PDB file of N, CA and C in Angstrom:
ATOM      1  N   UNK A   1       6.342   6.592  18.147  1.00 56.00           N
ATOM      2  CA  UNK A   1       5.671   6.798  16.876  1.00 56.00           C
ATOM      3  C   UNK A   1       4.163   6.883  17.075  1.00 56.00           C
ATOM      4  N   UNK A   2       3.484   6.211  17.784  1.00 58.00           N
ATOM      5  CA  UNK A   2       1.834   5.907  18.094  1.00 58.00           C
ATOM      6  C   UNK A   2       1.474   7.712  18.741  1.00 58.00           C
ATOM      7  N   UNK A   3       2.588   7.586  19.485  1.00 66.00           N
ATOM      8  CA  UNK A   3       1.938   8.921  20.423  1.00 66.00           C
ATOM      9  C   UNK A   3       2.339  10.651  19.343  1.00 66.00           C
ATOM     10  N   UNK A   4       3.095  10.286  18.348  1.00 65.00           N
ATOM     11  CA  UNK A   4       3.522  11.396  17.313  1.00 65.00           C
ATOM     12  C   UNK A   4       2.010  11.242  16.068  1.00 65.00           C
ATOM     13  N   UNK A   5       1.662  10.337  16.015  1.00 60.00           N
ATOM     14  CA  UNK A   5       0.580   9.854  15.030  1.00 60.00           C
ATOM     15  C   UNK A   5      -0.777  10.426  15.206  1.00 60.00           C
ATOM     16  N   UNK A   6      -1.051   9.932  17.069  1.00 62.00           N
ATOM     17  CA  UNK A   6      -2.365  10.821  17.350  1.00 62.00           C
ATOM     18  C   UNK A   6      -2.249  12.090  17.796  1.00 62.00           C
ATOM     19  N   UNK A   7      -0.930  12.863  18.341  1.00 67.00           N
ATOM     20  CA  UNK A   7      -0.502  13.992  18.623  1.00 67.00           C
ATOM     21  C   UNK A   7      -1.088  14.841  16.976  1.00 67.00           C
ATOM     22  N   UNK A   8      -0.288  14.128  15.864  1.00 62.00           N
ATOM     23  CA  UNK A   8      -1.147  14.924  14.471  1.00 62.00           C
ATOM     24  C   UNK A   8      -3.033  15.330  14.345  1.00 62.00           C
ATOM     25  N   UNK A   9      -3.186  14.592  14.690  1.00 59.00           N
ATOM     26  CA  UNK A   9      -4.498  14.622  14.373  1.00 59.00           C
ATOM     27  C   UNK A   9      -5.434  15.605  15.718  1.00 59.00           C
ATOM     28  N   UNK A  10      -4.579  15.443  16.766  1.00 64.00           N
ATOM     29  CA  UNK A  10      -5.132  16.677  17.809  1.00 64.00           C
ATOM     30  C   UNK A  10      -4.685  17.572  17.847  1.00 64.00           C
ATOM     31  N   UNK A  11      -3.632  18.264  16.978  1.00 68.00           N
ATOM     32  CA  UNK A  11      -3.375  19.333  17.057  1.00 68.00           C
ATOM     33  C   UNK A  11      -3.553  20.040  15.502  1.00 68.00           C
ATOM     34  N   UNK A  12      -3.893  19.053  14.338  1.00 64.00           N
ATOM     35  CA  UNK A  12      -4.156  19.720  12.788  1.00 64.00           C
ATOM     36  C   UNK A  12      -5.966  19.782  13.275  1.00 64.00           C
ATOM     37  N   UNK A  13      -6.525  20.828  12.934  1.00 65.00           N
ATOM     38  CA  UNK A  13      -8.079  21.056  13.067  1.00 65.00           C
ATOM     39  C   UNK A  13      -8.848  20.311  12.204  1.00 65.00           C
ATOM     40  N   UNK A  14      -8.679  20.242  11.269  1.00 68.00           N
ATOM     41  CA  UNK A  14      -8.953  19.746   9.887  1.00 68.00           C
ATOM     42  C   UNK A  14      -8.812  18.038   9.587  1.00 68.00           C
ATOM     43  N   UNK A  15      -8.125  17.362  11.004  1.00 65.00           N
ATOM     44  CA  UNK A  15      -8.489  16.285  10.808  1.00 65.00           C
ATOM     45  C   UNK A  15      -9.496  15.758  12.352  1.00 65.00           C
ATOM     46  N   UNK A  16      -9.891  16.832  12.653  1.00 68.00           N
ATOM     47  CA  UNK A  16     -10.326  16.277  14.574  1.00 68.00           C
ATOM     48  C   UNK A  16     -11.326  15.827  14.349  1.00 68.00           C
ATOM     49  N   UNK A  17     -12.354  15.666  13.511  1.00 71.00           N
ATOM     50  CA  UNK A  17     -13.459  15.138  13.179  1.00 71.00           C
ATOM     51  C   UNK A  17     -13.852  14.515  12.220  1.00 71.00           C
ATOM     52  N   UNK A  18     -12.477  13.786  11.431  1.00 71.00           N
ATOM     53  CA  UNK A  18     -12.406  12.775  10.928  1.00 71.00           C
ATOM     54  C   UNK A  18     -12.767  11.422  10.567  1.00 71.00           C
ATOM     55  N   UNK A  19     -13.319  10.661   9.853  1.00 72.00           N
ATOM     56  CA  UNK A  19     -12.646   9.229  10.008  1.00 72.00           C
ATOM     57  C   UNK A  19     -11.627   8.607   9.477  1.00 72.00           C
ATOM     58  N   UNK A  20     -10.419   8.167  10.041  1.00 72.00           N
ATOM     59  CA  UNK A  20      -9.550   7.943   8.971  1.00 72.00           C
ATOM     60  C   UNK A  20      -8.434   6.323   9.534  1.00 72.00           C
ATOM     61  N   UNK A  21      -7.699   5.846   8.812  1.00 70.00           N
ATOM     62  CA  UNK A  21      -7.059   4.344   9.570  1.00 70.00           C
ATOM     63  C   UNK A  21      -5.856   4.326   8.302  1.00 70.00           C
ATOM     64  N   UNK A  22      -4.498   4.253   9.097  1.00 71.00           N
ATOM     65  CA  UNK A  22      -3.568   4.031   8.463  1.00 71.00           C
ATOM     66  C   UNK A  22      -2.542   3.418   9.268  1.00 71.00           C
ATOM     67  N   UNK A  23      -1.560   3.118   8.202  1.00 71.00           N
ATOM     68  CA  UNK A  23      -0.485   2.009   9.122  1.00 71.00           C
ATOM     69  C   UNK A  23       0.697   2.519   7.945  1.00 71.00           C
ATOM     70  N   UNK A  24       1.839   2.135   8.989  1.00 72.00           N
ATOM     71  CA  UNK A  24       2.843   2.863   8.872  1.00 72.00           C
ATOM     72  C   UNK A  24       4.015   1.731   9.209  1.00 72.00           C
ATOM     73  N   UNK A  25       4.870   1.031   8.336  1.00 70.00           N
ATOM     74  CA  UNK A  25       5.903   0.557   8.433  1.00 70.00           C
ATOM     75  C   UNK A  25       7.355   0.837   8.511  1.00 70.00           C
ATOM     76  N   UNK A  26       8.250   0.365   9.684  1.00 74.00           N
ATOM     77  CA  UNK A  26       9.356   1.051   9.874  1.00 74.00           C
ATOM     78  C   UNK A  26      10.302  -0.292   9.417  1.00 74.00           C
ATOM     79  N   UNK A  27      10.972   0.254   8.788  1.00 73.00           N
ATOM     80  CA  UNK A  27      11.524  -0.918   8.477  1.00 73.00           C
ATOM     81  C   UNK A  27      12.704  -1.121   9.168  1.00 73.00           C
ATOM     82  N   UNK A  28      13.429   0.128   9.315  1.00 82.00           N
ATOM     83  CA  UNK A  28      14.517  -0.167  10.507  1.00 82.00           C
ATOM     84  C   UNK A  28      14.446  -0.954  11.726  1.00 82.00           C
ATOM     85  N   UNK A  29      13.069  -0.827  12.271  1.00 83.00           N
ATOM     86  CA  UNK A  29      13.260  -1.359  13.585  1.00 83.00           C
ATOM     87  C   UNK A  29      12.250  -2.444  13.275  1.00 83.00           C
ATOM     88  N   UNK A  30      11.453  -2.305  12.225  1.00 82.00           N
ATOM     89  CA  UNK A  30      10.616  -3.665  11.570  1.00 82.00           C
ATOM     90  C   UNK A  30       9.417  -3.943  12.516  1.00 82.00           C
ATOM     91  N   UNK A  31       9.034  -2.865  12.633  1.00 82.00           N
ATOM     92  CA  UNK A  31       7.797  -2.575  13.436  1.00 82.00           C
ATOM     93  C   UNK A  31       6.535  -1.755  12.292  1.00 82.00           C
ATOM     94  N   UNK A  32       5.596  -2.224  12.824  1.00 78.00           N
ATOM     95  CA  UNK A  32       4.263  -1.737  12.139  1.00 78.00           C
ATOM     96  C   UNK A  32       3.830  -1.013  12.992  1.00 78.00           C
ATOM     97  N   UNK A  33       3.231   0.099  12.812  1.00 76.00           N
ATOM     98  CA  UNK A  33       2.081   1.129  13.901  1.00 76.00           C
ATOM     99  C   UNK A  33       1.091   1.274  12.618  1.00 76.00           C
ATOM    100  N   UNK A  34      -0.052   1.178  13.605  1.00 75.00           N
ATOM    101  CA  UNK A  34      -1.116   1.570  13.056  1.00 75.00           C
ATOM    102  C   UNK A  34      -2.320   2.591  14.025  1.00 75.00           C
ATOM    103  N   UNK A  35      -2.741   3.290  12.855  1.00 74.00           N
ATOM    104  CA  UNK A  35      -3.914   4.825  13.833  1.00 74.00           C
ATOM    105  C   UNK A  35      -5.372   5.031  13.234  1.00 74.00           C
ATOM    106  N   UNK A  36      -5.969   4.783  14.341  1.00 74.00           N
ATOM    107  CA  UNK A  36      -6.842   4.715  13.559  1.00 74.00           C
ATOM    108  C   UNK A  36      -8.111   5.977  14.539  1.00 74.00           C
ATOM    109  N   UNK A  37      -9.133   6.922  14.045  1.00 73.00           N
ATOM    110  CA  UNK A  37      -9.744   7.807  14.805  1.00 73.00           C
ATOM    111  C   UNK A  37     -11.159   7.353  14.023  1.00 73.00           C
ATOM    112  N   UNK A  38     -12.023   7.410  15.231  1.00 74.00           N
ATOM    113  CA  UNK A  38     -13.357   7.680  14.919  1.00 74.00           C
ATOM    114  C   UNK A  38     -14.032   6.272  14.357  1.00 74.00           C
ATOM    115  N   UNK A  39     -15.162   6.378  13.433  1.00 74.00           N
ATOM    116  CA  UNK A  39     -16.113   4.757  13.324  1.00 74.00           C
ATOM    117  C   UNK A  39     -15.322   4.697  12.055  1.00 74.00           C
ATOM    118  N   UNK A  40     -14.406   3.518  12.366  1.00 65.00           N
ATOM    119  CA  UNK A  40     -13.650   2.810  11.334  1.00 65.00           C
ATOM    120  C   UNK A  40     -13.876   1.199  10.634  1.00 65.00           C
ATOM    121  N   UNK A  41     -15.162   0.836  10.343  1.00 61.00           N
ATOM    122  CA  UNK A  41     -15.679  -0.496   9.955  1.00 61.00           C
ATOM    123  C   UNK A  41     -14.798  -1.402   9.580  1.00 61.00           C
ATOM    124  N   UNK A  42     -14.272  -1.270   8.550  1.00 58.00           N
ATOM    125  CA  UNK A  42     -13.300  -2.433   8.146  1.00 58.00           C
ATOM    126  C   UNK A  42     -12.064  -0.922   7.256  1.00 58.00           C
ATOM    127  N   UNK A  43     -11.321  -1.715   7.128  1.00 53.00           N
ATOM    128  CA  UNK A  43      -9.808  -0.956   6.448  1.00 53.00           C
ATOM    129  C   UNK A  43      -9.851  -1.696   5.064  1.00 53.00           C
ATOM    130  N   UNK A  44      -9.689  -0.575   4.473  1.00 56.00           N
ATOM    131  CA  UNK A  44      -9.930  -0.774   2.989  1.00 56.00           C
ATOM    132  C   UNK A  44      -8.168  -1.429   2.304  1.00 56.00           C
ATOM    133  N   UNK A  45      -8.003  -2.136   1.734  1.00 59.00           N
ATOM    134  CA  UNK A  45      -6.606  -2.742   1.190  1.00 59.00           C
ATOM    135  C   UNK A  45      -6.529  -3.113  -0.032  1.00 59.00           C
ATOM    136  N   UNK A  46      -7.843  -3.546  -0.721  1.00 61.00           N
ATOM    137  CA  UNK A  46      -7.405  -3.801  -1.844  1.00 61.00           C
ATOM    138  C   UNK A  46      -6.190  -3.454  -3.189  1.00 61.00           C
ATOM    139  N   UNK A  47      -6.683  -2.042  -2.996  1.00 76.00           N
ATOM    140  CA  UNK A  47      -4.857  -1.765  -4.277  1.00 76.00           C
ATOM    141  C   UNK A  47      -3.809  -1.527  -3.570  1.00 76.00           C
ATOM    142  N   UNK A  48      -3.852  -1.344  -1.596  1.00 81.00           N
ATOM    143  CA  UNK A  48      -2.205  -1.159  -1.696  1.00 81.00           C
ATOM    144  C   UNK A  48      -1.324  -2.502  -2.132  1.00 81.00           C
ATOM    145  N   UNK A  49      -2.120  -3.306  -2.363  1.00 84.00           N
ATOM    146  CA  UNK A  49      -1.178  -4.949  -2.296  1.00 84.00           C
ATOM    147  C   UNK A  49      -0.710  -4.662  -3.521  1.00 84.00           C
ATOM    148  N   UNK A  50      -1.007  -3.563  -4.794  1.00 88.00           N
ATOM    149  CA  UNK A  50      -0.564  -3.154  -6.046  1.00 88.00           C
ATOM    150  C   UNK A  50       0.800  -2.755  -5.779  1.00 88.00           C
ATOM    151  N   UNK A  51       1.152  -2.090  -5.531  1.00 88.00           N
ATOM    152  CA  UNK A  51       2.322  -1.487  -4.754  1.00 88.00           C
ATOM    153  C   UNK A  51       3.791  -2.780  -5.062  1.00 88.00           C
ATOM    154  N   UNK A  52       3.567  -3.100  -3.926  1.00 89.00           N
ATOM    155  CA  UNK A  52       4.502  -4.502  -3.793  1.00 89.00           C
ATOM    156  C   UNK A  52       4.539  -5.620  -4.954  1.00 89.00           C
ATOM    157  N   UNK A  53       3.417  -5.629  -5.640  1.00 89.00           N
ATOM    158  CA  UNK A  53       3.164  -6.246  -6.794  1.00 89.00           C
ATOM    159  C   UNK A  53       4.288  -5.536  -7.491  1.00 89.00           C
ATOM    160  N   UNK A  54       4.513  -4.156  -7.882  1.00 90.00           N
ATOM    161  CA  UNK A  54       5.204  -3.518  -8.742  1.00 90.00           C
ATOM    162  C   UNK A  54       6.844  -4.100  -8.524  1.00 90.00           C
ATOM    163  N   UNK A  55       6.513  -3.463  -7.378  1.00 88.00           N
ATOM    164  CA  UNK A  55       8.390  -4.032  -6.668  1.00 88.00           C
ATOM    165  C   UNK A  55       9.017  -4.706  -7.049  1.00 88.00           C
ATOM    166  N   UNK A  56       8.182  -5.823  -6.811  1.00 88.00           N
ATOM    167  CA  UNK A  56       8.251  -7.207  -6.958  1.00 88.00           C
ATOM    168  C   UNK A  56       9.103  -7.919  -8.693  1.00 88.00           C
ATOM    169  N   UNK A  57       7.895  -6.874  -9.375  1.00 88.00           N
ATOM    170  CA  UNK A  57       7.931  -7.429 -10.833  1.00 88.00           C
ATOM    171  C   UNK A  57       9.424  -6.616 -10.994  1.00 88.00           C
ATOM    172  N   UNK A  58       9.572  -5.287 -11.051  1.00 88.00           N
ATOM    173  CA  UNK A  58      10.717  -4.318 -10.966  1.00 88.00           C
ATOM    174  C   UNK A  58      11.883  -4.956 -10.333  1.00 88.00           C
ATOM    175  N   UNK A  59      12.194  -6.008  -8.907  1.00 86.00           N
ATOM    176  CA  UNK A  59      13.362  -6.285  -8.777  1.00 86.00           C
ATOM    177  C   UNK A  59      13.339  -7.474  -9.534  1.00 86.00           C
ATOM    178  N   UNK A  60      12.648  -8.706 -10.475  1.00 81.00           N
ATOM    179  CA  UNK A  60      12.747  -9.868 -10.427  1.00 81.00           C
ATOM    180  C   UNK A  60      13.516  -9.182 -12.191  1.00 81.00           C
ATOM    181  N   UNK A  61      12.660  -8.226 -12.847  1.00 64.00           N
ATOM    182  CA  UNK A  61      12.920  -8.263 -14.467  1.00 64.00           C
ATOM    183  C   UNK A  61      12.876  -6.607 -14.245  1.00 64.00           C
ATOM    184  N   UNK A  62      14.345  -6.096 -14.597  1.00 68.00           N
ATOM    185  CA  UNK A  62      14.571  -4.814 -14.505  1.00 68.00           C
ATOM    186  C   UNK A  62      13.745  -4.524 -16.201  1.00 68.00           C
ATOM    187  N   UNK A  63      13.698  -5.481 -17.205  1.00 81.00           N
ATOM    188  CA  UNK A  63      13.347  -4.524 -18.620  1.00 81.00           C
ATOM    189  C   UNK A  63      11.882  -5.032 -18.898  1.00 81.00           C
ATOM    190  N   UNK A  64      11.086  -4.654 -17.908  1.00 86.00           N
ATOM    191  CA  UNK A  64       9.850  -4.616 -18.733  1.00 86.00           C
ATOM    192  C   UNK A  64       9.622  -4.656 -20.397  1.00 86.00           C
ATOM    193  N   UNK A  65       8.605  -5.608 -21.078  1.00 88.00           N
ATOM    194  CA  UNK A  65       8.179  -5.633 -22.297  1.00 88.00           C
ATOM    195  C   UNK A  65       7.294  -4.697 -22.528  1.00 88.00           C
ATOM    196  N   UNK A  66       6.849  -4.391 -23.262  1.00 93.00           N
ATOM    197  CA  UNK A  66       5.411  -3.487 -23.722  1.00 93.00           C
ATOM    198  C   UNK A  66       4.278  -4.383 -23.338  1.00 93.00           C
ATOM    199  N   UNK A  67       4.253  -5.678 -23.040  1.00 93.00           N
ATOM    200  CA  UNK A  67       3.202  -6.436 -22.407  1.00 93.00           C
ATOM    201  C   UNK A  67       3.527  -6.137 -20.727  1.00 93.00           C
ATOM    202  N   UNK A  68       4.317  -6.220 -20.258  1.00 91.00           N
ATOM    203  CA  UNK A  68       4.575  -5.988 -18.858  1.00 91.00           C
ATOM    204  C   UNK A  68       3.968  -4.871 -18.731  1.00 91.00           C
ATOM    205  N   UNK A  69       4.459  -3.617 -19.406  1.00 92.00           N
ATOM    206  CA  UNK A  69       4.170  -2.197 -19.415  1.00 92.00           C
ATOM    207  C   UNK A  69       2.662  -1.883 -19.293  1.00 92.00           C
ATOM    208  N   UNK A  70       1.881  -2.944 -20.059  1.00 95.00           N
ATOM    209  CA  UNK A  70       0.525  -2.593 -19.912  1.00 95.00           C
ATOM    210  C   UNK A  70      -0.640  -2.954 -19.087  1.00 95.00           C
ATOM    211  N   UNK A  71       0.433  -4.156 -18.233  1.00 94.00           N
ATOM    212  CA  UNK A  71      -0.794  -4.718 -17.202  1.00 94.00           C
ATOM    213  C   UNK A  71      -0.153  -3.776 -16.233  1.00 94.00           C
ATOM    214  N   UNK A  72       0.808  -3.191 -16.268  1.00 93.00           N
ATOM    215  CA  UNK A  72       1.469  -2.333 -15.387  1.00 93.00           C
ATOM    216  C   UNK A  72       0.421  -0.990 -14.908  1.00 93.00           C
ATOM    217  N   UNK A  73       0.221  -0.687 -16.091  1.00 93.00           N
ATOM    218  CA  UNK A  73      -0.645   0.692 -16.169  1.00 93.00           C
ATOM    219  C   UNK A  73      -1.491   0.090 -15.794  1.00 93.00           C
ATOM    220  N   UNK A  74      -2.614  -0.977 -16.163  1.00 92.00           N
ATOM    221  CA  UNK A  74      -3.939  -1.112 -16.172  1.00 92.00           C
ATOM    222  C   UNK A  74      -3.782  -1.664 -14.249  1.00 92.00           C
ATOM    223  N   UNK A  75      -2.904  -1.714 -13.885  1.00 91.00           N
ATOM    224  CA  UNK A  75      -3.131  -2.532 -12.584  1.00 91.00           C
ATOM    225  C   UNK A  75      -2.902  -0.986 -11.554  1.00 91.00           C
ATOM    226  N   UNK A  76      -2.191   0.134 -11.864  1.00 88.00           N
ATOM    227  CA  UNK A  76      -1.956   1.085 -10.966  1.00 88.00           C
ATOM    228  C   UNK A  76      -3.042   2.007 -11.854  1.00 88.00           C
ATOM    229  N   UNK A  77      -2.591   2.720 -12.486  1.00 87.00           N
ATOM    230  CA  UNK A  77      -3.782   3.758 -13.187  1.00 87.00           C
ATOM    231  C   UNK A  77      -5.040   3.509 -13.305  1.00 87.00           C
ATOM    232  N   UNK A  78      -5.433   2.128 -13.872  1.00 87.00           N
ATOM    233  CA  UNK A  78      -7.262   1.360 -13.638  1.00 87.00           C
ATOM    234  C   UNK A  78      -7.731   0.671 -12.549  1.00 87.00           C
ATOM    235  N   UNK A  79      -6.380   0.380 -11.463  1.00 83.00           N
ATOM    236  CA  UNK A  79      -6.599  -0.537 -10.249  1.00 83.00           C
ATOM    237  C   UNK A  79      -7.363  -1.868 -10.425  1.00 83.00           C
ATOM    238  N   UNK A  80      -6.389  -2.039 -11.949  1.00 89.00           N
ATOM    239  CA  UNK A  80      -7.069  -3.141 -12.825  1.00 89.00           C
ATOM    240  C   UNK A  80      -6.510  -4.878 -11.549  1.00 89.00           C
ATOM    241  N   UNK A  81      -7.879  -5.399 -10.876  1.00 86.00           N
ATOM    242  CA  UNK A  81      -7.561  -6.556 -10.179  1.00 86.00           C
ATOM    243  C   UNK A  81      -6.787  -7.817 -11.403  1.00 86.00           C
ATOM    244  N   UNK A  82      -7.712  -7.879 -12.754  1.00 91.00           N
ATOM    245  CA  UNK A  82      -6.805  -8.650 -13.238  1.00 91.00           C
ATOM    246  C   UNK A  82      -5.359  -8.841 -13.585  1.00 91.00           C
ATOM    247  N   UNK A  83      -5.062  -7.343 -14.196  1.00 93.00           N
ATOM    248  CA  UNK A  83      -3.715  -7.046 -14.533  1.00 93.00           C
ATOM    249  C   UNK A  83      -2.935  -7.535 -13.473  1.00 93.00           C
ATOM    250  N   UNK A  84      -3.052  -7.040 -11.980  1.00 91.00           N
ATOM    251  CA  UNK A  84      -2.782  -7.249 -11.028  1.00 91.00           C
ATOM    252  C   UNK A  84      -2.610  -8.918 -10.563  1.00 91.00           C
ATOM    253  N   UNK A  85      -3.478  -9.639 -10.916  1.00 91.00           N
ATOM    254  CA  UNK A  85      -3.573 -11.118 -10.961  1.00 91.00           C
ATOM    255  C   UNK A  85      -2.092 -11.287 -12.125  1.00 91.00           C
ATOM    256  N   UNK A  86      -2.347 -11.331 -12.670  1.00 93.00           N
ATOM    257  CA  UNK A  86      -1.686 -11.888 -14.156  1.00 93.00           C
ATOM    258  C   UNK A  86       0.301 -11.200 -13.721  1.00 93.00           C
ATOM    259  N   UNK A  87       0.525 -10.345 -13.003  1.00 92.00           N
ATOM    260  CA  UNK A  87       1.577  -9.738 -12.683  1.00 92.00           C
ATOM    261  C   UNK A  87       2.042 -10.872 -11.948  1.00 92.00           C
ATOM    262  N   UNK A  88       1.144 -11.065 -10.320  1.00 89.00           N
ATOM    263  CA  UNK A  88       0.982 -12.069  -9.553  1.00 89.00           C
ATOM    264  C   UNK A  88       2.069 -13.159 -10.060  1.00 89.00           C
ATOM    265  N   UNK A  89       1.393 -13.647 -10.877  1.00 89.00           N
ATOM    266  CA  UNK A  89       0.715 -15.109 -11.289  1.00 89.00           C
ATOM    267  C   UNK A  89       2.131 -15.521 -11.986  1.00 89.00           C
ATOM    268  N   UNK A  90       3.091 -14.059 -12.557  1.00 86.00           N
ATOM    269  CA  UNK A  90       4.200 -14.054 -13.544  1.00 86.00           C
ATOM    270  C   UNK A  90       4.990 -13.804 -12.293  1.00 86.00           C
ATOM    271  N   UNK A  91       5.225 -13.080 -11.168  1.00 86.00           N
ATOM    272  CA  UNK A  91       6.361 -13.269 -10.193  1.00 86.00           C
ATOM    273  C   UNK A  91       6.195 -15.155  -9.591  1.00 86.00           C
ATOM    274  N   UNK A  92       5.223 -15.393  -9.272  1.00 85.00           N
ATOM    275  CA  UNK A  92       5.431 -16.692  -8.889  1.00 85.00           C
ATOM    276  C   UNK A  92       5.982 -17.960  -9.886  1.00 85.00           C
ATOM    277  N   UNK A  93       5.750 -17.666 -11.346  1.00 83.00           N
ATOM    278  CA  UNK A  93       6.490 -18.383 -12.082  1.00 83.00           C
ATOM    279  C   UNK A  93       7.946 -18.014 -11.964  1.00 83.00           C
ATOM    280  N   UNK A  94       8.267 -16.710 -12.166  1.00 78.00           N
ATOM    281  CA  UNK A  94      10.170 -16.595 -11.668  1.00 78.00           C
ATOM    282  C   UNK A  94      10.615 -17.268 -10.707  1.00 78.00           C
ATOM    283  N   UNK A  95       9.410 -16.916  -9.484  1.00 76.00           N
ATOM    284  CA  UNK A  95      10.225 -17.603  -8.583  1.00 76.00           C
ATOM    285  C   UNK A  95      10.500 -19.052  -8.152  1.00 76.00           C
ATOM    286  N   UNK A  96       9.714 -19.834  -9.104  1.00 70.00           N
ATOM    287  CA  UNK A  96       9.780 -21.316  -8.945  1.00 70.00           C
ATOM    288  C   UNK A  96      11.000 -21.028  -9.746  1.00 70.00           C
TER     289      UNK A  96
END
């Protein structure tokens, strides 16, 4: 996978002079790769942790409320950190 990852980027033109850093989870074999080209300072993460937040809320309570629905939006569409908190904050009460 590592050597298919930077093989992309030397053979698409359009990314050879890039900066760019991503990671890539396999879940079959439950391995992480990560690629990263060029001056890469720190890796930016803040909203993918949104993502899993969703999941999360989606496998614990399949029927969202119209209150669920809206920190929903405000946390993916506004990359709203609170909404995102408050989602949080409601999977860890289920799961106690």
């Amino acid at each position: 996978m590592d050597k298919k990852v930077g093989k992309l980027s030397q053979t698409n033109t359009d990314l050879k002079n890039e900066n760019f850093d991503f990671t890539i989870y396999d879940v079959a074999k439950q391995k992480t790769y990560r690629w990263s080209q060029g001056k890469i300072s720190q890796m930016y993460t803040a909203s993918t942790v949104k993502v899993p937040i969703l999941i999360g809320l989606l496998h614990q309570d399949a029927k969202l409320t119209a209150s669920d629905k809206k920190l929903v939006a405000g946390m993916i569409r506004q990359s709203s950190n609170a909404d995102a908190t408050a989602i949080f904050k409601r999977l860890v009460e289920l799961a106690d």
